[in-house]
Amino acid sequence: MTNSVPSPRVQTEEGMPARVTVFEVGPRDGLQAETDIIPTPVKAELCRRLYAAGSRDLEVTSFVPPAWIPQLADAAEVVAAVDVPDAARAVALVPNLKGLQRALDAGIREVSVVVSATESFAKANLNNTRSGAIDRAVEVIQAATADGIPVRGYVSMAFGDPWEGEVDTQAVAQAATALHEAGSRTVALGDTIGVATPGLTGRVVQETLAAGIPVSALALHLHDTYGQSLGNVHAALRLGVAEFDASVGGLGRCPYAKGATGNLATEDLVWMLHGLGIETGLDLGALAATTLWLSRIRGIPAPSNVARALAAAGASELTQEAASA
Amino acid sequence: MTNSVPSPRVQTEEGMPARVTVFEVGPRDGLQAETDIIPTPVKAELCRRLYAAGSRDLEVTSFVPPAWIPQLADAAEVVAAVDVPDAARAVALVPNLKGLQRALDAGIREVSVVVSATESFAKANLNNTRSGAIDRAVEVIQAATADGIPVRGYVSMAFGDPWEGEVDTQAVAQAATALHEAGSRTVALGDTIGVATPGLTGRVVQETLAAGIPVSALALHLHDTYGQSLGNVHAALRLGVAEFDASVGGLGRCPYAKGATGNLATEDLVWMLHGLGIETGLDLGALAATTLWLSRIRGIPAPSNVARALAAAGASELTQEAASA
């Protein structure tokens, strides 16, 4: 289907990882930030298409209380509706032990937890103090790993905070270390509001590595508010970071909403990685087709650069795919 | 006016230039690619606002035959309507000796010329062969410099060509060398269709430097078709490149047109540069306000990430500026 879709010319750069894990957060972090609520069958089809595009690292939903995030109130139904391919991950975010139990009951076998680098975000979004949120996350990590359930940890507001402004890089390293030492397989440093630039990205990564977290256990979770994500990815790749979060079509971007803070779009990231000769296992054409398909269903313009460009470049398979889906 | 506009947190990165020239091409390369024709007074006001935002390196228009680019048919009128501040440049693109004479007659004191790295673009857009276009550019450079008029040279299609695909990097270096040796002060390597990724950017820059062009005479002219520009800028900064072309608001992006290939948005570039602690002399808030002002006049959404984000972040001066202009 995607043979005639343009792909970037490959030119490697010294000192880069040979392979990168693209951790797809569109169905979770993307959809939770969109104002419209996507029907359960569309969410399940989105996950199916992402797996079919080669994703093996997918965050499918979140088991937070439905009153907190109505967009993801159907978490258990989504999990039930998604067939997870062999060797693929289906991760669900859980806020606490109760959420962990709901996720496990629904059939989830890998979870993620969130802490905050700042007090303000801990209070506003995690309903806790900074250290209280870390304690709660550690509790979940210990309970999950005791059951053989791997855990991924997020450190939110690792590069800036809308209330506090500059974030103490040592607070980031400390939160990351707490997650790592409790047993998180991966710690994702989150630029939740998208304010990082390449020098700051490098500094936060280096201080986190210096705190003892191996680079193989580190991921970056970038939002593209100021359009800076790929410059930041380039800086992090040079430091050996080999896992990046992204959402197909930049879901969560809310192009018409105040405070647009969408994730880095998966296909924009993959275009750069493939251009650098870095393997991802992902099919760019299938990702772009997924974006075009979902945009059509939602009645919005294609929200990523690559999906727009590939469609405009006359990759007719993409537009047919979008129209016939 | 712009004191309360958010600005990026500064974190320098080793080996970067301390200062970068942002060569503003919005009024020329941007507007020539837009489908609507902007009235002359609006173009003049755009230039005035760009100078007021700190720009000292501005390409104001192009003296190509009006039949080729009706969008810029009023080149002489625009030049007459723009007051150029002391120590600021007002550059006009000229296609040949006749265009040079028209520009000089209009009061222009610095020009730019275009050659192509590929035969297909030379034929389609320069109405010439590749070597014929270089000969014509050299003729203009020699005539201009004999009159004390500095010349800037562009090498189009330096990273990819829609007809030929991959471009020979040696052909790029050769075209750049011809412009440099004829007397161009700066040679800008153009990713005319926006297909470069960081590794390719680095390779083309390195081969051009190896051909004998000093890094101080080299610029990059990037389009953001696949959203890759800032990753490419980051790679080029690490090689010492200290001049980048950009257009305010990403003009030329034609968000709804097939084959959208807008320039890198000036304010997105400046956000990254300032975040890296690199001086530009530009005022981010004034740039974003200019984008919002022009978007309002044209009846389109703000087309750059930074302008959208700053407006959404509650930088009320910006939205007031846009509404009252």
XYZ file of C-alpha atoms in Angstrom:
650
model
C 0.000 0.000 0.000
C 2.671 2.495 0.929
C 5.361 1.691 -1.624
C 4.981 4.928 -3.528
C 4.878 7.156 -0.446
C 7.940 9.443 -0.411
C 10.555 8.727 2.206
C 13.469 10.840 3.385
C 16.901 10.507 1.847
C 19.140 8.702 4.319
C 22.308 10.333 5.617
C 23.651 9.082 8.924
C 25.371 11.223 11.524
C 28.165 9.972 13.759
C 27.442 9.100 17.364
C 23.719 8.462 16.971
C 21.852 5.343 18.175
C 21.284 2.745 15.434
C 17.739 2.119 16.598
C 15.210 4.229 18.486
C 12.062 3.197 20.325
C 9.169 5.460 19.423
C 6.767 5.188 22.343
C 3.339 6.012 20.948
C 1.197 8.024 23.370
C -1.489 9.269 20.978
C -4.383 7.145 22.304
C -3.568 8.206 25.886
C -1.770 11.541 26.205
C -3.080 12.755 22.868
C -6.759 11.918 23.257
C -6.927 13.009 26.896
C -5.985 16.543 25.811
C -8.424 16.805 22.919
C -11.713 18.493 23.597
C -13.883 16.050 21.663
C -14.517 12.583 23.039
C -13.615 9.873 20.540
C -15.986 6.860 20.382
C -14.580 3.603 21.764
C -14.585 1.745 18.404
C -12.572 4.582 16.831
C -10.041 4.402 19.666
C -9.739 0.646 19.191
C -9.318 1.094 15.435
C -6.670 3.754 16.101
C -4.699 1.272 18.204
C -5.148 -1.446 15.572
C -3.808 0.871 12.877
C -0.844 1.901 15.025
C 0.113 -1.713 15.632
C -0.334 -2.386 11.923
C 1.997 0.548 11.192
C 4.672 -1.274 13.142
C 4.242 0.174 16.621
C 5.323 -2.262 19.324
C 5.318 0.314 22.120
C 1.854 1.741 22.588
C 0.180 3.475 25.504
C -3.443 2.580 24.875
C -5.310 4.420 27.632
C -5.362 5.618 31.221
C -7.175 4.196 34.260
C -7.655 7.493 36.030
C -11.079 8.131 37.562
C -13.520 8.936 34.716
C -14.497 12.166 36.475
C -10.912 13.417 36.064
C -10.589 12.651 32.366
C -13.933 11.900 30.697
C -12.139 11.485 27.360
C -10.696 8.174 28.630
C -13.624 6.955 30.757
C -13.922 3.896 28.488
C -10.435 2.572 29.340
C -11.543 -0.989 30.093
C -13.695 -1.144 26.952
C -10.807 0.053 24.791
C -8.469 -2.562 26.245
C -11.062 -5.272 25.653
C -11.474 -4.175 22.031
C -7.788 -4.116 21.106
C -5.904 -7.200 19.922
C -2.290 -6.796 20.932
C 0.117 -8.396 18.447
C 2.796 -10.786 19.660
C 5.831 -8.999 21.089
C 3.931 -5.709 21.273
C 3.303 -3.689 24.403
C -0.079 -2.300 25.496
C 0.632 0.113 28.338
C -1.951 1.894 30.492
C -1.345 4.833 32.780
C -2.505 4.329 36.366
C -2.728 7.030 39.050
C -2.666 4.823 42.149
C -3.148 1.284 43.469
C -6.869 1.353 42.713
C -6.153 2.320 39.115
C -3.536 -0.414 38.916
C -6.117 -2.967 40.004
C -8.635 -1.711 37.433
C -5.985 -1.955 34.735
C -4.985 -5.467 35.707
C -8.634 -6.527 35.854
C -9.056 -5.217 32.331
C -6.185 -7.373 31.132
C -3.345 -4.826 31.053
C 0.143 -6.278 31.594
C 2.263 -3.092 31.674
C 1.532 0.242 33.336
C 2.902 3.756 33.587
C 2.943 6.221 36.475
C 3.366 9.990 36.681
C 5.247 12.187 39.120
C 6.006 15.889 38.954
C 9.229 17.863 39.067
C 7.329 20.796 40.576
C 4.972 21.362 43.504
C 2.491 23.343 41.416
C 1.850 20.600 38.874
C 1.724 17.963 41.619
C -0.990 19.994 43.303
C -2.949 20.971 40.200
C -2.824 17.706 38.252
C -1.857 14.947 40.680
C -3.803 16.274 43.683
C -0.777 15.736 45.881
C 2.528 17.235 46.981
C 5.636 16.619 44.901
C 7.032 14.085 47.364
C 3.585 12.607 48.069
C 3.158 11.923 44.353
C 6.542 10.211 44.262
C 5.585 8.058 47.265
C 2.323 7.061 45.590
C 4.116 6.211 42.344
C 6.717 4.148 44.192
C 3.875 2.247 45.886
C 2.379 1.408 42.495
C 5.769 0.451 41.026
C 6.473 -1.905 43.909
C 3.033 -3.543 43.771
C 3.183 -3.923 39.997
C 6.717 -5.276 39.772
C 5.943 -7.747 42.580
C 3.298 -9.102 40.189
C 5.749 -9.165 37.277
C 4.145 -6.105 35.667
C 6.733 -3.727 34.149
C 6.334 -0.012 34.889
C 7.230 3.105 32.910
C 7.635 6.339 34.882
C 6.990 9.903 33.709
C 8.480 13.014 35.282
C 6.142 15.850 34.321
C 7.241 19.486 33.998
C 10.873 18.464 33.696
C 11.774 21.478 31.517
C 9.475 24.261 32.666
C 6.240 24.835 34.539
C 3.468 27.300 33.707
C 3.195 28.384 37.340
C 6.783 28.169 38.575
C 8.688 28.985 35.386
C 12.204 27.566 35.586
C 12.411 24.074 37.036
C 15.299 22.956 39.219
C 17.200 20.394 37.143
C 18.255 18.651 40.344
C 14.591 18.158 41.269
C 14.136 16.442 37.903
C 17.100 14.143 38.461
C 15.856 13.356 41.965
C 12.331 12.447 40.817
C 13.739 10.357 37.965
C 16.070 8.558 40.350
C 13.194 7.733 42.721
C 11.252 6.131 39.857
C 14.311 4.281 38.577
C 15.353 2.955 41.970
C 11.816 1.787 42.731
C 11.974 -0.376 39.602
C 10.710 1.623 36.626
C 12.160 0.090 33.472
C 12.109 3.448 31.707
C 11.914 7.005 32.985
C 10.475 9.523 30.535
C 11.363 13.165 31.166
C 8.308 15.177 30.167
C 8.363 18.633 28.603
C 4.683 18.828 29.438
C 4.233 22.404 28.194
C 6.734 22.262 25.335
C 9.183 24.960 26.423
C 12.495 23.118 26.082
C 15.207 24.184 23.659
C 18.221 22.055 22.706
C 20.686 23.378 25.287
C 18.228 22.880 28.150
C 17.313 19.437 26.831
C 20.974 18.460 26.865
C 21.522 19.823 30.361
C 18.526 18.020 31.904
C 19.472 14.762 30.180
C 23.091 15.035 31.293
C 22.180 15.778 34.915
C 19.764 12.859 34.964
C 22.418 10.539 33.553
C 24.900 11.902 36.096
C 22.442 10.948 38.853
C 22.957 7.314 37.887
C 20.175 6.496 35.445
C 21.561 4.558 32.469
C 20.815 6.122 29.090
C 19.111 2.878 28.042
C 16.485 3.542 30.741
C 15.854 7.157 29.726
C 13.192 8.518 27.372
C 12.109 12.004 26.371
C 8.465 13.030 26.188
C 8.241 16.246 24.167
C 5.404 18.587 23.318
C 5.659 20.819 20.286
C 4.108 24.046 21.605
C 6.857 26.275 20.236
C 7.801 23.920 17.378
C 11.090 23.014 19.059
C 10.743 19.252 19.520
C 12.908 18.001 16.681
C 15.792 20.297 17.584
C 15.552 18.848 21.087
C 15.426 15.288 19.750
C 18.563 15.990 17.720
C 20.380 17.231 20.835
C 19.245 14.203 22.864
C 20.187 11.676 20.165
C 23.724 13.037 20.292
C 23.756 12.153 24.005
C 22.651 8.602 23.263
C 18.977 8.883 24.182
C 17.204 6.176 22.190
C 13.552 6.398 23.243
C 11.150 9.227 22.406
C 7.446 9.604 23.042
C 5.235 10.880 20.251
C 1.589 10.920 19.252
C 0.329 10.117 15.779
C -0.735 13.328 14.050
C 0.495 15.327 17.052
C -2.740 14.425 18.876
C -3.404 16.703 21.796
C -2.309 19.678 19.762
C -5.808 21.182 19.848
C -4.992 23.505 16.956
C -7.804 25.913 17.761
C -7.612 25.815 21.537
C -5.952 28.226 23.912
C -2.728 26.770 25.272
C -2.130 24.298 22.487
C 0.465 21.869 23.751
C 0.245 18.801 21.537
C 2.781 16.018 21.567
C 5.498 15.824 18.976
C 3.843 14.151 15.961
C 5.007 10.564 15.487
C 5.401 10.866 11.731
C 7.451 14.084 11.983
C 9.770 12.317 14.446
C 10.000 9.188 12.306
C 10.772 11.254 9.186
C 13.805 12.694 10.965
C 14.914 9.372 12.445
C 14.650 7.538 9.127
C 16.489 10.404 7.424
C 19.287 9.858 9.933
C 19.325 6.155 9.058
C 17.939 5.241 12.491
C 15.651 2.216 12.593
C 12.230 2.484 14.202
C 10.292 -0.451 12.761
C 7.559 1.997 11.785
C 5.956 2.550 8.377
C 5.799 6.291 7.650
C 3.072 5.931 5.034
C 0.872 3.906 7.362
C 1.357 6.449 10.153
C 0.443 9.339 7.859
C -2.572 7.392 6.580
C -3.685 6.873 10.183
C -3.450 10.605 10.825
C -5.438 11.399 7.674
C -8.049 8.787 8.563
C -8.560 10.144 12.091
C -8.581 13.763 10.890
C -11.300 12.925 8.405
C -13.429 11.253 11.079
C -12.965 14.240 13.392
C -13.534 16.776 10.633
C -10.281 18.666 11.177
C -7.311 19.395 8.889
C -4.401 16.942 9.059
C -2.452 18.182 12.057
C 1.116 17.020 11.293
C 3.646 18.423 8.858
C 4.494 15.030 7.385
C 0.894 13.894 6.888
C 0.068 17.172 5.131
C 3.212 17.056 3.024
C 2.826 13.426 1.989
C -0.807 13.943 1.055
C 0.117 17.080 -0.900
C 3.041 15.311 -2.571
C 0.496 13.133 -4.338
C 0.875 10.003 -2.295
C -2.519 8.924 -3.562
C -2.550 5.762 -1.463
C -2.748 7.973 1.585
C -5.682 10.036 0.486
C -7.471 6.937 -0.809
C -6.809 5.237 2.504
C -8.196 8.222 4.332
C -11.265 8.491 2.121
C -12.140 4.810 2.109
C -11.467 3.961 5.733
C 5.070 46.695 24.659
C 6.543 43.230 24.744
C 7.906 43.096 28.283
C 5.399 40.533 29.478
C 5.738 38.248 26.467
C 7.183 34.882 27.544
C 10.704 34.125 26.421
C 12.615 30.854 26.419
C 14.795 29.852 29.331
C 18.430 30.247 28.296
C 20.783 27.288 28.356
C 23.847 27.489 26.139
C 25.412 24.545 24.346
C 29.131 24.245 23.708
C 30.531 24.926 20.267
C 27.700 27.149 19.054
C 28.105 30.614 17.499
C 27.556 33.482 19.972
C 25.548 35.452 17.436
C 23.471 34.439 14.427
C 22.247 36.531 11.518
C 18.590 35.836 10.801
C 18.110 36.816 7.176
C 14.427 37.697 6.828
C 12.957 36.568 3.503
C 9.235 36.858 4.328
C 8.464 39.872 2.119
C 10.213 38.206 -0.834
C 10.355 34.403 -0.693
C 7.322 34.220 1.566
C 4.955 36.507 -0.301
C 5.975 35.229 -3.747
C 4.715 31.774 -2.750
C 1.404 32.878 -1.265
C -1.627 32.712 -3.501
C -3.136 36.030 -2.463
C -1.545 39.270 -3.600
C -0.768 41.574 -0.688
C -1.413 45.317 -1.266
C 1.700 47.495 -1.529
C 1.003 49.496 1.668
C 0.694 46.251 3.647
C 4.019 45.031 2.261
C 5.649 48.317 3.225
C 4.134 48.126 6.707
C 5.372 44.528 6.991
C 8.923 45.691 6.245
C 8.561 48.587 8.678
C 7.443 46.219 11.428
C 10.278 43.810 10.706
C 12.864 46.573 10.967
C 11.151 47.750 14.160
C 11.404 44.197 15.524
C 15.165 44.467 15.145
C 15.742 42.993 11.705
C 18.833 44.455 10.035
C 18.949 41.834 7.254
C 15.812 41.996 5.169
C 15.035 40.865 1.649
C 12.289 43.281 0.713
C 11.246 42.160 -2.764
C 12.287 40.724 -6.114
C 12.807 42.473 -9.459
C 11.787 39.545 -11.611
C 9.500 40.296 -14.546
C 5.974 40.908 -13.159
C 4.587 38.242 -15.506
C 6.675 35.618 -13.701
C 5.642 36.562 -10.173
C 2.596 38.851 -10.089
C 2.718 38.800 -6.276
C 5.831 41.003 -6.413
C 4.995 43.138 -9.471
C 5.077 46.252 -7.255
C 8.768 45.836 -6.328
C 9.744 49.446 -7.111
C 6.723 50.843 -5.244
C 7.529 48.742 -2.175
C 11.133 49.922 -2.162
C 9.993 53.539 -2.472
C 7.590 53.112 0.448
C 10.070 51.558 2.892
C 12.353 53.650 5.100
C 15.472 51.610 5.741
C 16.955 52.263 9.199
C 20.636 53.137 9.546
C 22.889 50.078 9.421
C 20.058 47.925 8.064
C 20.085 46.058 4.766
C 17.304 46.147 2.173
C 18.084 43.392 -0.316
C 16.235 42.670 -3.565
C 16.473 39.545 -5.645
C 17.355 40.140 -9.306
C 17.192 37.520 -12.066
C 19.554 39.152 -14.571
C 21.283 42.408 -15.587
C 17.992 44.018 -16.541
C 16.550 43.206 -13.119
C 19.698 44.569 -11.507
C 19.231 47.850 -13.344
C 15.565 48.075 -12.295
C 16.565 47.431 -8.678
C 19.312 50.066 -8.747
C 16.951 52.553 -10.376
C 14.497 51.922 -7.537
C 17.156 52.746 -4.959
C 18.270 49.246 -3.942
C 21.895 48.990 -2.742
C 22.234 45.222 -2.232
C 20.959 42.367 -4.390
C 20.634 38.604 -4.388
C 20.874 36.075 -7.218
C 19.674 32.480 -7.603
C 21.286 29.449 -9.206
C 20.221 25.821 -9.126
C 21.963 22.659 -8.012
C 19.874 20.688 -10.507
C 19.053 20.885 -14.216
C 15.325 20.400 -13.648
C 14.877 23.391 -11.377
C 17.126 25.530 -13.599
C 14.855 24.707 -16.511
C 11.519 24.994 -14.693
C 12.166 28.064 -12.555
C 15.177 29.859 -13.995
C 14.394 29.207 -17.677
C 17.989 28.160 -18.245
C 20.435 25.294 -17.949
C 22.233 24.726 -14.661
C 25.508 26.140 -15.982
C 23.723 28.860 -17.941
C 22.062 30.044 -14.747
C 25.419 30.143 -12.994
C 26.906 32.161 -15.872
C 24.032 34.625 -15.701
C 24.388 34.964 -11.924
C 28.136 35.507 -12.219
C 27.465 38.250 -14.765
C 25.142 39.998 -12.301
C 27.583 39.550 -9.412
C 30.410 41.077 -11.419
C 28.342 44.025 -12.620
C 26.956 44.692 -9.147
C 30.224 44.410 -7.268
C 31.916 46.664 -9.846
C 29.367 49.271 -8.738
C 30.043 48.585 -5.045
C 26.758 46.689 -4.649
C 27.111 43.596 -2.407
C 25.527 40.365 -3.644
C 24.018 37.394 -1.816
C 23.821 34.100 -3.747
C 21.258 31.308 -3.371
C 21.797 27.713 -4.453
C 18.305 26.272 -4.919
C 17.474 22.569 -4.550
C 20.638 21.950 -2.567
C 19.095 19.098 -0.543
C 16.584 17.466 -2.883
C 14.619 18.152 -6.029
C 11.001 17.219 -6.757
C 11.903 15.992 -10.253
C 15.366 14.519 -9.759
C 15.114 13.292 -6.171
C 18.576 13.039 -4.646
C 20.901 15.919 -5.479
C 24.627 15.464 -6.030
C 26.303 17.152 -3.067
C 29.310 17.937 -5.265
C 27.032 19.856 -7.641
C 25.928 21.935 -4.667
C 29.500 22.666 -3.618
C 30.401 23.547 -7.198
C 27.509 25.986 -7.624
C 28.262 27.552 -4.241
C 31.925 27.922 -5.152
C 31.063 29.639 -8.438
C 28.949 32.217 -6.567
C 31.588 32.688 -3.894
C 34.480 33.091 -6.309
C 32.529 35.571 -8.419
C 32.217 37.760 -5.346
C 29.034 36.828 -3.439
C 29.445 37.910 0.178
C 27.188 35.103 1.361
C 26.068 31.874 -0.250
C 22.770 30.476 1.036
C 22.198 26.765 0.460
C 18.487 26.370 -0.189
C 16.347 23.414 0.859
C 13.728 24.729 -1.527
C 11.287 21.856 -0.984
C 12.057 21.195 2.678
C 13.303 17.611 2.492
C 16.568 17.878 4.450
C 17.172 16.004 7.675
C 20.054 16.722 10.084
C 22.557 14.206 8.717
C 22.095 15.411 5.144
C 22.272 19.026 6.288
C 25.593 18.320 7.962
C 26.979 16.502 4.942
C 26.074 19.242 2.442
C 27.452 21.942 4.748
C 30.687 20.025 5.306
C 31.242 19.372 1.601
C 30.615 23.028 0.818
C 33.088 24.114 3.483
C 35.580 21.561 2.154
C 35.264 23.186 -1.283
C 36.807 26.311 0.204
C 33.889 28.509 1.254
C 34.510 29.955 4.720
C 31.764 29.225 7.234
C 31.350 32.972 7.773
C 30.186 33.235 4.140
C 27.683 30.373 4.370
C 23.951 30.537 5.162
C 21.152 27.973 5.204
C 17.763 28.650 3.642
C 15.311 26.075 5.015
C 11.692 25.292 4.276
C 9.598 23.488 6.846
C 7.579 21.127 4.651
C 8.189 18.087 6.860
C 8.681 20.094 10.064
C 12.405 19.320 10.098
C 13.944 22.787 9.941
C 14.946 23.280 13.555
C 16.624 19.885 13.763
C 18.603 20.916 10.698
C 19.447 24.296 12.210
C 20.730 22.535 15.324
C 22.987 20.307 13.219
C 24.289 23.303 11.227
C 24.924 25.441 14.324
C 27.195 22.696 15.610
C 29.244 23.080 12.417
C 29.566 26.822 12.968
C 26.957 28.050 10.498
C 25.832 31.450 11.792
C 23.333 32.712 9.223
C 19.857 31.308 8.618
C 17.043 32.493 6.378
C 13.525 32.583 7.762
C 10.195 34.234 7.044
C 8.020 35.854 9.663
C 5.041 33.606 10.397
C 6.465 30.979 8.035
C 5.104 32.990 5.101
C 4.896 30.930 1.959
C 3.589 28.000 3.939
C 0.220 28.131 2.158
C -1.396 25.978 4.841
C -4.286 24.933 2.634
C -2.442 24.553 -0.645
C -1.127 21.433 -2.289
C 2.648 21.216 -1.931
C 2.952 23.464 1.088
C 6.604 24.411 1.341
C 6.763 27.489 3.553
C 9.969 28.899 4.958
C 11.051 28.190 8.478
C 9.129 30.705 10.623
C 11.378 33.473 11.942
C 9.904 33.422 15.425
C 10.245 29.628 15.767
C 13.925 29.963 14.777
C 14.499 32.893 17.115
C 12.859 31.038 20.027
C 15.415 28.247 19.606
C 18.359 30.598 19.127
C 17.492 32.707 22.165
C 16.949 29.523 24.185
C 20.497 28.539 23.224
C 21.731 31.927 24.418
C 22.544 32.989 20.846
C 22.087 36.681 20.089
C 19.974 37.736 17.120
C 19.081 41.359 17.874
C 15.439 40.438 17.270
C 12.438 40.997 19.552
C 10.381 37.784 19.737
C 7.234 39.540 20.900
C 7.396 42.068 18.079
C 7.922 39.276 15.536
C 4.943 37.328 16.862
C 2.836 40.494 16.891
C 3.766 41.056 13.241
C 2.641 37.545 12.367
C -0.658 38.016 14.214
C -1.193 41.392 12.554
C -0.623 40.023 9.042
C -2.735 36.924 9.718
C -5.617 39.105 10.828
C -5.392 41.226 7.676
C -5.293 38.113 5.506
C -8.044 36.358 7.441
C -6.035 33.215 8.193
C -5.015 31.532 11.467
C -1.592 32.472 12.849
C 0.738 30.210 10.905
C 3.711 29.802 13.282
C 4.023 27.712 16.420
C 5.498 30.548 18.462
C 2.927 33.152 17.433
C 0.085 30.759 18.298
C 1.684 29.733 21.567
C 2.497 33.263 22.706
C -1.008 34.461 21.892
C -2.484 31.454 23.725
C -0.144 31.970 26.674
C -1.983 35.179 27.380
C 0.543 37.632 26.044
C -2.255 40.161 25.786
C -0.031 42.808 24.211
C 0.221 40.573 21.187
C -3.460 40.086 20.655
C -4.138 43.764 21.340
C -1.424 44.670 18.851
C -2.994 42.387 16.287
C -6.505 43.679 16.868
C -5.646 47.374 16.903
C -3.172 47.499 14.042
